[in-house]
Amino acid sequence: MGMQVKKNRMIKTAYWMRAITRQTFGKKCWVLGLLVVASAANTAIITGTSIAHNSNAQFANVSHLPYANPNAPKGGVLSLSAIGTFDSINKWIDVGTPVTGTDYLFESLMTGSLSEAFVQYPLLADKVTYDPDDPSWVIYHINPKAYFWDGTPVTAQDVKASMDALLTKGVMSMRSYLSDVKETQVIDRQTVKFIFKSKDNQEIKLTVAQMPIWSKKSIDGYFDKVGLTPLMGSGAYKVGTIDAGRAITYVRDPNYWGAKPDAGVVVNVGRYNFDQIKYVYYQNPEVAFEGFKSGEYFFRAETKARTWSTGYNFPAVKAGMITKAQIANNNPVPMQAIVMNLRRPIFQDIRVRQAMTLAYDFEWLNKTMFYGQYERLQSFFHGSALAATGTPTPQELAVINPLLPDLEPIQRQAVLSDWQAPKSTGDGFNRDNLLKARELLLQAGFKYQNMKLYQPNGQPAKLEFLSTDAKNARIVLPFLRNLQRLGFDASFRQADVPQYLERTRRYDYDMIIDMFAQSLSPGAEQTYMWGSQAADEKGNQNSAGIKNKAIDAVIAKLIVSKNRDDIVLYSKVLDRLLRAGYYVVPTYGKHTDNVAYWKFYEHGPLPSNAIGIDYWWANKDKQAQVMQYLGK
């Protein structure tokens, strides 16, 4: 399914807390790259080059990451496509339509590997100091060799200015994500300390290290302005050329500090091998595919099942110029879903939402449109150890039982059962499920008059599906036809990208398609995806408008989880509550990404949690063959 323009999410690579060997009183030693200093209170204050959340850092003492090729050749262009248009280069504010690829322009204090969960390694900061027993603070030590594009060093003042800007002017989801930050203190030029509101949030000290850092001078000048002038960053790439609304090219900075051997940034060894990274914009995926076929760009993520199955038989494929690959990763399959906006009165009754779920005929769609390539999503953490399966375990029941009084009867029953998405016969009629849906609507007080459906308040049962992608119409229209068979006045509206973004920021829609990607270490980001407060904050990512005390309570426990078992436990309970609330209609997904690329792109062993395109490179000899084939 062609997805809507995705909102900017801070999706974690999922990290765990590193196990530390502590020293006795009055001594200090280096343990696996960590300086452990014991205090008189027998509490270890740790200074080290990595930090993790409920796990061990596997790559603390390596020369390069296992999926990096330290001898990868430099040069060439990585060219990709994007859909729609853009008018801004700042994705961190709630206005404008941001261009793709801006993450190459800035860096964070630390960064994760692509084969671990929530583990952080040095980037702008070369060390971190923290107390495992007191998560109310953390100190980051900035690498003295780190500097911005203009040659000015990265300082603690820049870090503070960046954090303050995100908290006061940033996109609403980021404000929610960082809401536990109480204060950012400048200790000295290269040392910054974060103070947190809670002493229970175990992951926040890692979260702040993921945030983008810009020059204070540029933040003061134009952080909250829409435009195509980038904030001053320290990233490996700078903006090269911009064809407004149509294309952008990022060029590798030959003076990039983080690529120099004496910088000591292990995650950058074998990384950023392309001289240029270019995004070419197209009006729709069909036109973009034609651009790929003709060599207008060279790397494509294929999201359309029909195209993947039948479209790759053009001359360049037959000539051996293009590689097709299915790349697996270990992260949960993103929950791609039809979202019902509970801010609309028509969706307040859970029986109406159940009826919507029954009207969606996955089996027929998968057979007739998707060539059997997909599986029905049964979980918000589908395909991972975090997904709830079967009936609740005794441990899960211990969490669920106190929450039952806050649930309405249908949700209470569903959360205690082996929940499964409705299944049809796949014949295209979906008769049994539609009969069940009709009965639910009648129970909810809906009435039929002259073959039309009316709400309990006497108003017509009218629904509009909002999309920015014409391709979605083909997938959604069978669902809307089933709603029409139930008596709904159901319609499809396509909006351009700016209009769509503006309407979704204001929650001005009945139904949309949204995607909820998860990591292997869920935490604070669940608040702005499902939390009650986020439902009332414009620009946040609770697109369904969920307000549920039980869900809020479980998210709060998930955030303060002190070990891996608790993370798994509370994730499963959260999964059960979300499914049982029928807030979205789960659609489909799979564990692999379909990609196609012209044959001169190469890579080493792939990481387990991502494609890792930043570690790929261009083979110059093969590139010459491709260019000759294309007549360029």
XYZ file of C-alpha atoms in Angstrom:
632
model
C 0.000 0.000 0.000
C 1.249 3.451 -0.826
C 1.654 5.190 2.484
C 0.730 8.722 3.393
C 3.458 11.317 3.759
C 5.070 10.073 6.938
C 5.244 12.295 9.953
C 8.669 12.856 11.363
C 9.180 10.329 14.099
C 11.992 9.736 16.454
C 12.164 5.982 15.958
C 14.771 4.491 18.210
C 17.147 1.798 17.098
C 16.161 0.210 20.461
C 18.917 0.056 23.051
C 19.457 -1.621 26.442
C 21.274 -0.787 29.672
C 24.869 -1.957 29.807
C 25.857 -4.352 32.572
C 28.689 -2.807 34.576
C 31.226 -4.409 36.896
C 31.501 -2.055 39.863
C 34.545 -1.289 41.966
C 34.809 -1.089 45.707
C 34.969 2.145 47.673
C 37.803 4.529 46.954
C 39.081 2.788 43.809
C 38.656 3.283 40.113
C 39.432 1.191 37.058
C 38.706 0.876 33.351
C 36.268 -1.896 32.514
C 35.554 -2.464 28.807
C 36.122 1.192 28.043
C 34.348 2.455 31.154
C 35.817 4.457 34.002
C 34.023 3.395 37.172
C 34.401 5.722 40.174
C 32.913 4.597 43.477
C 31.613 7.155 45.944
C 31.513 7.067 49.713
C 27.890 6.022 49.463
C 29.059 2.948 47.509
C 27.353 4.218 44.355
C 29.305 3.874 41.112
C 29.562 6.937 38.890
C 30.524 5.691 35.440
C 32.376 7.530 32.689
C 32.686 5.563 29.478
C 32.506 5.544 25.711
C 29.151 3.795 25.455
C 25.845 3.651 27.252
C 23.032 1.143 26.903
C 19.523 0.447 28.141
C 18.935 -3.009 29.623
C 21.597 -4.743 27.542
C 25.321 -4.927 26.801
C 27.242 -2.885 24.234
C 28.725 -5.422 21.823
C 30.965 -3.045 19.883
C 32.618 -0.942 22.584
C 36.142 -2.018 21.669
C 36.149 -2.588 17.914
C 37.974 -0.790 15.111
C 34.831 -0.681 12.959
C 31.275 -1.981 13.032
C 30.761 -5.510 11.629
C 28.695 -4.300 8.667
C 31.178 -1.552 7.709
C 33.922 -1.959 5.127
C 36.866 0.185 6.274
C 38.340 -0.121 2.769
C 35.170 0.873 0.922
C 35.965 3.107 -2.063
C 34.816 6.712 -1.929
C 32.996 8.422 -4.771
C 29.885 8.249 -6.883
C 26.318 9.336 -6.283
C 23.600 7.659 -4.247
C 20.368 8.713 -5.937
C 16.893 7.956 -4.619
C 13.326 9.114 -5.151
C 10.776 10.963 -3.055
C 7.098 11.631 -3.650
C 5.354 15.013 -3.597
C 7.163 18.280 -3.112
C 8.904 20.375 -0.436
C 9.273 23.975 0.671
C 11.399 23.621 3.808
C 14.668 22.101 4.938
C 13.706 22.046 8.634
C 11.684 18.985 9.638
C 11.887 19.882 13.323
C 9.082 22.462 13.312
C 5.338 22.080 12.815
C 5.096 24.181 9.650
C 6.181 23.659 6.084
C 6.706 20.542 3.977
C 10.230 19.311 4.756
C 12.574 17.871 2.165
C 13.884 14.329 2.503
C 17.417 13.535 3.643
C 18.138 16.348 6.084
C 19.483 13.908 8.690
C 22.753 13.971 6.747
C 23.251 17.623 7.724
C 23.510 17.304 11.495
C 24.745 14.967 14.191
C 23.782 13.964 17.697
C 25.911 13.511 20.799
C 25.933 9.744 20.383
C 24.498 7.252 17.918
C 23.502 3.610 17.861
C 24.627 0.639 15.845
C 22.247 -0.960 13.352
C 22.617 -4.455 14.804
C 21.809 -3.794 18.455
C 18.938 -2.512 20.470
C 19.221 0.665 22.580
C 23.025 1.094 22.688
C 24.812 4.400 22.078
C 28.356 5.004 20.834
C 30.379 8.232 20.491
C 29.643 10.822 17.831
C 29.816 14.493 18.864
C 30.416 13.320 22.427
C 33.343 11.012 23.063
C 32.386 10.108 26.643
C 29.350 9.949 28.901
C 29.106 10.085 32.701
C 26.133 8.684 34.604
C 24.995 6.894 37.734
C 23.140 3.613 37.035
C 21.291 4.041 40.336
C 20.213 7.627 39.698
C 18.715 8.285 36.235
C 17.841 11.885 37.129
C 20.947 13.237 35.372
C 23.584 12.490 32.748
C 26.719 14.306 31.548
C 28.074 14.243 28.002
C 31.639 15.226 27.141
C 31.956 16.802 23.693
C 34.780 15.609 21.474
C 37.245 18.538 21.253
C 37.811 17.677 17.583
C 34.128 18.148 16.640
C 33.277 21.260 14.663
C 30.574 22.677 12.390
C 30.853 23.259 8.637
C 32.109 26.812 9.196
C 35.024 25.547 11.282
C 33.691 26.668 14.663
C 33.905 24.026 17.410
C 30.829 22.299 18.784
C 30.332 23.473 22.361
C 28.044 22.837 25.294
C 26.290 26.128 24.486
C 25.307 24.707 21.089
C 23.931 21.579 22.750
C 21.895 23.626 25.223
C 20.548 25.909 22.477
C 19.529 22.895 20.380
C 17.729 21.194 23.254
C 15.985 24.401 24.317
C 14.812 25.022 20.742
C 13.368 21.522 20.423
C 11.572 21.836 23.763
C 10.063 25.272 23.110
C 9.711 25.558 19.337
C 10.113 22.038 17.991
C 7.594 19.692 16.430
C 5.026 18.676 19.034
C 5.950 14.994 19.035
C 9.524 15.929 19.925
C 8.359 18.123 22.797
C 6.408 15.153 24.146
C 9.345 12.816 23.641
C 11.635 15.142 25.599
C 9.086 16.258 28.178
C 11.078 14.669 31.007
C 13.995 17.057 30.423
C 14.003 19.605 33.239
C 17.155 21.556 32.441
C 20.242 21.572 30.239
C 23.284 22.878 32.111
C 26.543 24.082 30.593
C 29.313 22.811 32.883
C 32.144 24.088 30.725
C 32.900 24.555 27.033
C 32.910 20.829 26.291
C 30.720 19.427 29.056
C 26.930 19.490 29.220
C 24.662 18.079 31.920
C 21.005 17.145 31.538
C 18.724 17.208 34.578
C 15.508 15.195 34.368
C 12.168 15.602 36.114
C 11.803 11.941 36.955
C 14.123 9.580 38.781
C 12.387 6.577 37.240
C 12.783 7.133 33.485
C 15.627 4.762 32.655
C 16.001 5.637 28.977
C 15.870 9.442 28.967
C 19.617 9.773 29.498
C 20.121 7.956 26.195
C 17.268 9.752 24.467
C 18.837 13.205 24.823
C 21.975 11.903 23.104
C 19.941 11.140 19.965
C 18.820 14.732 19.433
C 20.192 16.896 16.586
C 22.790 19.517 17.464
C 23.106 22.779 15.524
C 25.136 25.936 15.934
C 23.587 28.265 18.513
C 24.078 31.207 16.154
C 21.940 29.635 13.435
C 19.303 28.518 15.953
C 18.958 32.071 17.236
C 18.672 33.316 13.672
C 16.140 31.090 11.971
C 15.235 27.854 13.785
C 11.478 28.431 13.503
C 11.468 29.806 9.953
C 10.253 27.874 6.910
C 12.781 27.999 4.101
C 15.583 26.265 2.252
C 18.490 27.624 4.286
C 19.760 24.828 6.551
C 20.693 25.287 10.167
C 24.461 25.133 10.681
C 25.300 21.488 11.274
C 28.339 19.279 11.678
C 27.200 16.397 9.484
C 29.129 14.565 6.809
C 27.119 16.261 4.062
C 26.136 19.810 3.209
C 23.442 21.076 0.867
C 24.786 21.179 -2.664
C 22.065 22.129 -5.126
C 18.320 22.579 -4.707
C 15.758 22.528 -7.491
C 12.915 23.902 -5.380
C 10.202 21.310 -4.905
C 11.814 18.913 -7.391
C 15.226 17.715 -6.236
C 17.969 18.197 -3.688
C 21.596 17.096 -3.740
C 23.733 16.756 -0.626
C 27.515 16.849 -1.112
C 30.051 15.195 1.162
C 32.099 17.710 3.117
C 35.784 17.045 2.315
C 36.680 18.592 5.668
C 34.167 16.568 7.681
C 35.656 16.254 11.147
C 34.108 12.858 11.947
C 35.884 11.081 9.096
C 39.379 11.995 10.249
C 41.294 9.142 11.917
C 42.282 11.220 14.940
C 38.601 11.993 15.662
C 38.176 8.441 16.931
C 34.566 8.017 15.729
C 34.318 4.254 15.206
C 30.767 4.320 13.811
C 32.023 6.443 10.900
C 34.687 4.005 9.719
C 33.553 2.744 6.312
C 30.555 5.080 6.360
C 29.477 7.962 4.088
C 31.174 6.627 0.979
C 29.221 8.554 -1.665
C 30.395 11.964 -2.826
C 26.781 13.013 -3.351
C 23.339 11.917 -2.182
C 20.476 13.034 -4.397
C 16.696 12.843 -3.950
C 14.562 13.284 -7.069
C 10.908 14.186 -6.466
C 7.997 12.769 -8.462
C 4.274 13.446 -8.389
C 3.351 9.821 -7.715
C 4.968 6.378 -7.358
C 4.060 5.337 -10.896
C 6.004 8.222 -12.429
C 8.840 7.541 -9.979
C 9.045 3.934 -11.162
C 9.366 5.093 -14.752
C 12.191 7.377 -13.624
C 13.983 4.421 -12.053
C 13.589 2.338 -15.199
C 15.169 5.068 -17.308
C 18.068 5.685 -14.907
C 16.973 9.050 -13.500
C 17.847 7.624 -10.069
C 19.445 4.337 -9.068
C 18.146 3.006 -5.725
C 14.479 2.220 -5.133
C 12.504 0.849 -2.209
C 9.582 -0.969 -3.814
C 6.373 -0.771 -1.778
C 3.881 -1.947 -4.392
C 3.327 -5.710 -4.502
C 2.091 -5.767 -8.078
C 5.080 -3.815 -9.348
C 7.472 -6.077 -7.440
C 5.831 -9.191 -8.887
C 5.268 -8.112 -12.478
C 6.991 -4.785 -13.126
C 10.658 -5.757 -13.098
C 10.838 -7.276 -16.557
C 12.046 -4.195 -18.426
C 15.199 -4.196 -20.601
C 17.670 -3.032 -17.931
C 16.692 -5.959 -15.694
C 17.020 -8.434 -18.555
C 20.424 -6.937 -19.377
C 21.649 -7.609 -15.832
C 21.948 -3.937 -14.959
C 19.596 -4.045 -11.956
C 19.615 -6.097 -8.762
C 16.431 -7.054 -6.896
C 16.701 -7.972 -3.224
C 14.486 -8.763 -0.271
C 16.259 -7.564 2.866
C 15.071 -8.797 6.254
C 15.437 -7.028 9.598
C 14.705 -7.979 13.183
C 12.573 -4.994 14.134
C 8.821 -5.360 14.641
C 6.866 -5.058 11.403
C 5.440 -1.513 11.392
C 1.737 -1.319 12.151
C 0.258 -0.017 8.913
C -3.369 0.749 9.621
C -6.528 2.585 8.744
C -6.882 5.070 11.574
C -10.256 6.178 12.886
C -10.238 9.651 14.400
C -11.885 9.292 17.810
C -12.179 13.072 17.995
C -15.142 12.544 15.669
C -18.286 11.577 17.626
C -19.140 8.819 15.159
C -16.148 6.764 16.355
C -16.677 7.159 20.092
C -18.641 3.920 20.324
C -16.287 0.941 20.245
C -18.921 -1.100 18.402
C -18.643 1.251 15.433
C -14.889 0.742 15.411
C -15.381 -3.019 15.562
C -17.660 -2.752 12.562
C -14.944 -0.893 10.656
C -12.518 -3.736 11.359
C -15.005 -6.303 10.091
C -15.506 -4.351 6.859
C -11.829 -4.668 5.902
C -11.287 -7.756 3.722
C -7.571 -8.534 3.881
C -7.837 -12.040 2.451
C -9.423 -10.811 -0.787
C -6.981 -7.916 -1.131
C -3.955 -10.133 -0.560
C -5.154 -12.649 -3.120
C -6.269 -10.270 -5.859
C -4.018 -7.222 -5.467
C -0.945 -8.207 -3.483
C -0.047 -11.523 -5.119
C -0.117 -13.197 -1.708
C 2.999 -11.309 -0.608
C 1.710 -9.955 2.706
C 0.550 -11.240 6.067
C -2.219 -9.762 8.182
C -0.883 -7.654 11.012
C -2.039 -9.047 14.349
C 0.033 -6.871 16.651
C 1.482 -3.399 17.104
C 4.810 -5.247 17.563
C 4.152 -7.843 14.881
C 6.726 -10.562 14.420
C 8.786 -9.765 17.513
C 9.126 -10.970 21.094
C 7.143 -7.889 22.147
C 3.958 -9.035 20.395
C 1.132 -10.366 22.558
C 0.167 -13.913 21.614
C -2.485 -16.294 22.897
C -4.291 -15.429 26.097
C -2.541 -13.337 28.768
C 0.097 -15.049 30.887
C -0.124 -14.905 34.694
C 2.468 -12.120 34.646
C 0.422 -10.153 32.120
C -2.770 -10.722 34.106
C -1.098 -9.285 37.185
C -0.709 -6.036 35.242
C -4.056 -6.195 33.426
C -6.437 -7.075 36.269
C -6.106 -3.761 38.181
C -6.790 -1.926 34.900
C -10.008 -3.739 34.001
C -12.335 -1.246 35.779
C -11.042 1.479 33.412
C -12.029 -0.529 30.323
C -15.418 -0.721 28.676
C -16.897 -4.248 28.481
C -15.898 -5.021 24.883
C -12.328 -3.887 25.457
C -12.235 -5.790 28.742
C -13.309 -8.988 27.023
C -10.903 -8.534 24.107
C -7.864 -7.805 26.268
C -8.358 -11.097 28.121
C -8.788 -13.171 24.958
C -6.560 -14.498 22.189
C -7.321 -11.508 19.970
C -7.208 -12.053 16.206
C -8.100 -9.739 13.347
C -11.297 -10.792 11.544
C -10.825 -13.236 8.688
C -12.929 -13.539 5.536
C -13.397 -16.314 2.993
C -11.527 -14.236 0.414
C -14.348 -14.405 -2.132
C -14.727 -10.627 -2.282
C -18.174 -10.508 -0.676
C -17.175 -10.626 3.002
C -20.798 -11.464 3.767
C -20.466 -13.001 7.234
C -18.303 -10.177 8.563
C -20.576 -7.495 7.119
C -23.581 -9.114 8.793
C -21.713 -9.002 12.108
C -20.788 -5.379 11.446
C -24.416 -4.487 10.712
C -25.535 -6.045 13.995
C -22.901 -4.064 15.914
C -24.073 -0.813 14.317
C -27.672 -1.555 15.281
C -26.575 -2.305 18.839
C -24.804 1.064 18.863
C -28.093 2.819 18.050
C -27.630 3.319 14.310
C -30.777 3.064 12.198
C -31.588 2.317 8.583
C -34.036 4.437 6.635
C -34.563 4.216 2.879
C -31.466 2.001 2.545
C -29.297 4.621 4.236
C -27.590 4.492 7.610
C -28.165 7.152 10.261
C -26.317 7.816 13.496
C -28.094 7.682 16.877
C -28.385 11.496 16.765
C -30.281 11.299 13.485
C -27.409 12.575 11.344
C -26.402 10.640 8.205
C -23.544 8.177 8.755
C -21.025 9.991 6.589
C -17.288 9.248 6.461
C -14.423 10.668 4.416
C -11.109 8.920 3.868
C -8.279 11.445 3.466
C -5.160 10.585 1.477
C -2.327 12.284 -0.341
C -1.516 9.284 -2.516
C -3.710 8.360 -5.477
C -2.368 4.815 -5.240
C -4.187 4.419 -1.937
C -7.519 4.760 -3.709
C -7.096 1.371 -5.365
C -6.469 -0.249 -1.995
C -8.979 1.702 0.071
C -11.934 1.735 -2.317
C -12.846 -1.945 -1.672
C -12.989 -1.096 2.044
C -15.128 1.985 1.346
C -17.440 -0.087 -0.866
C -18.000 -2.444 2.053
C -18.826 0.557 4.244
C -21.266 1.705 1.584
C -22.866 -1.744 1.629
C -23.357 -1.179 5.359
C -25.156 2.089 4.547
C -22.360 4.609 5.143
C -21.944 7.589 2.866
C -18.219 6.807 2.495
C -15.960 8.782 0.164
C -12.273 9.115 -0.764
C -10.598 12.528 -0.883
C -7.124 13.085 -2.281
C -5.293 16.177 -1.022
C -1.968 17.609 -2.122
C 0.945 17.200 0.273
C 0.823 20.659 1.941
C -2.950 20.432 2.439
C -2.684 16.907 3.786
C 0.022 17.851 6.269
C -1.955 20.849 7.463
C -5.142 18.828 7.930
C -3.421 15.979 9.745
C -1.581 18.396 12.038
C -5.015 19.757 13.024
C -6.558 16.258 13.127
C -9.076 17.385 10.513
C -10.044 14.003 9.064
C -12.341 11.052 9.640
C -9.992 8.287 8.509
C -6.427 8.140 7.209
C -3.730 5.556 6.659
C -0.891 5.833 9.130
C 2.155 3.779 9.986
C 3.393 3.157 13.517
C 6.960 1.878 13.428
C 8.363 0.348 16.597
C 11.814 -0.521 17.850
C 12.889 -3.440 19.993
C 13.056 -1.098 22.985
C 9.799 0.881 23.165
C 9.612 3.657 25.711
C 8.791 7.352 25.943
C 7.753 7.668 22.293
C 4.668 5.579 23.116
C 3.364 8.605 25.010
C 3.032 10.762 21.919
C 1.697 7.867 19.844
C -1.054 6.683 22.220
C -1.097 8.943 25.307
C -4.157 10.946 26.359
C -2.285 14.243 26.539
C -0.971 13.822 22.994
C -4.535 13.432 21.731
C -5.163 17.118 22.493
C -1.844 18.474 21.191
C -1.927 19.629 17.581
C 0.930 18.263 15.525
C 1.478 15.258 17.768
C 1.281 11.676 16.552
C -1.702 10.263 18.399
C -3.557 10.291 15.093
C -6.377 8.116 16.455
C -7.073 10.484 19.362
C -6.787 7.730 21.975
C -7.636 8.700 25.548
C -7.494 5.702 27.838
C -6.379 5.642 31.476
C -5.247 2.030 31.301
C -3.049 2.699 28.276
C -1.551 5.761 29.969
C -0.769 3.680 33.059
C 0.971 0.921 31.111
C 3.028 3.400 29.079
C 4.159 5.006 32.335
C 5.336 1.614 33.615
C 7.023 0.805 30.315
C 9.038 4.021 30.425
C 10.453 3.246 33.882
C 11.185 -0.432 33.178
C 14.435 -1.439 34.827
C 15.106 -4.672 32.943
C 14.416 -6.442 29.682
C 11.727 -8.696 31.148
C 9.699 -5.662 32.221
C 10.034 -4.054 28.778
C 8.675 -7.215 27.158
C 5.905 -7.564 29.743
C 4.572 -4.008 29.490
C 4.927 -3.975 25.699
C 2.733 -7.056 25.467
C 0.118 -5.565 27.781
C 0.160 -2.319 25.796
C -0.261 -4.359 22.627
C -3.315 -6.104 24.088
C -4.909 -2.823 25.163
C -4.377 -1.162 21.789
C -5.793 -4.113 19.877
C -8.744 -4.471 22.227
C -9.678 -0.799 21.830
C -10.233 -1.145 18.067
C -8.646 2.251 17.479
C -7.271 1.287 14.077
C -7.946 -1.295 11.393
C -4.707 -3.302 11.073
C -3.855 -3.903 7.435
C -0.790 -5.837 6.280
C 2.983 -6.013 6.245
C 5.974 -8.332 6.065
C 9.395 -8.857 7.602
C 11.391 -7.908 4.530
C 11.999 -4.751 2.522
C 11.902 -5.000 -1.252
C 14.654 -2.964 -2.887
C 15.950 -2.636 -6.433
C 19.129 -0.874 -7.472
C 21.399 -0.472 -10.466
C 24.215 -2.976 -10.167
C 27.075 -0.611 -9.308
C 25.854 -0.224 -5.715
C 27.554 -2.694 -3.387
C 27.561 -3.517 0.308
C 29.198 -5.765 2.864
C 27.385 -7.905 5.462
C 24.106 -6.174 6.217
C 23.145 -5.102 9.754
C 20.344 -7.009 11.435
C 17.978 -4.082 12.038
C 18.245 -1.934 8.896
C 19.378 -1.771 5.270
C 22.318 0.383 6.335
C 22.572 2.391 3.120
C 25.113 4.750 4.717
C 27.649 1.921 4.583
C 27.130 1.015 0.913
C 29.447 2.217 -1.850
C 29.708 2.584 -5.619
C 31.799 0.227 -7.747
C 33.388 2.538 -10.321
C 33.918 -0.154 -12.969
C 30.317 -1.341 -12.769
C 29.119 2.247 -12.729
C 30.951 2.850 -16.002
C 29.155 -0.159 -17.488
C 25.791 1.190 -16.357
C 26.504 4.659 -17.707
C 27.541 3.155 -21.029
C 24.327 1.127 -21.110
C 22.302 4.284 -20.428
C 24.257 6.280 -22.980
C 25.394 8.799 -20.373
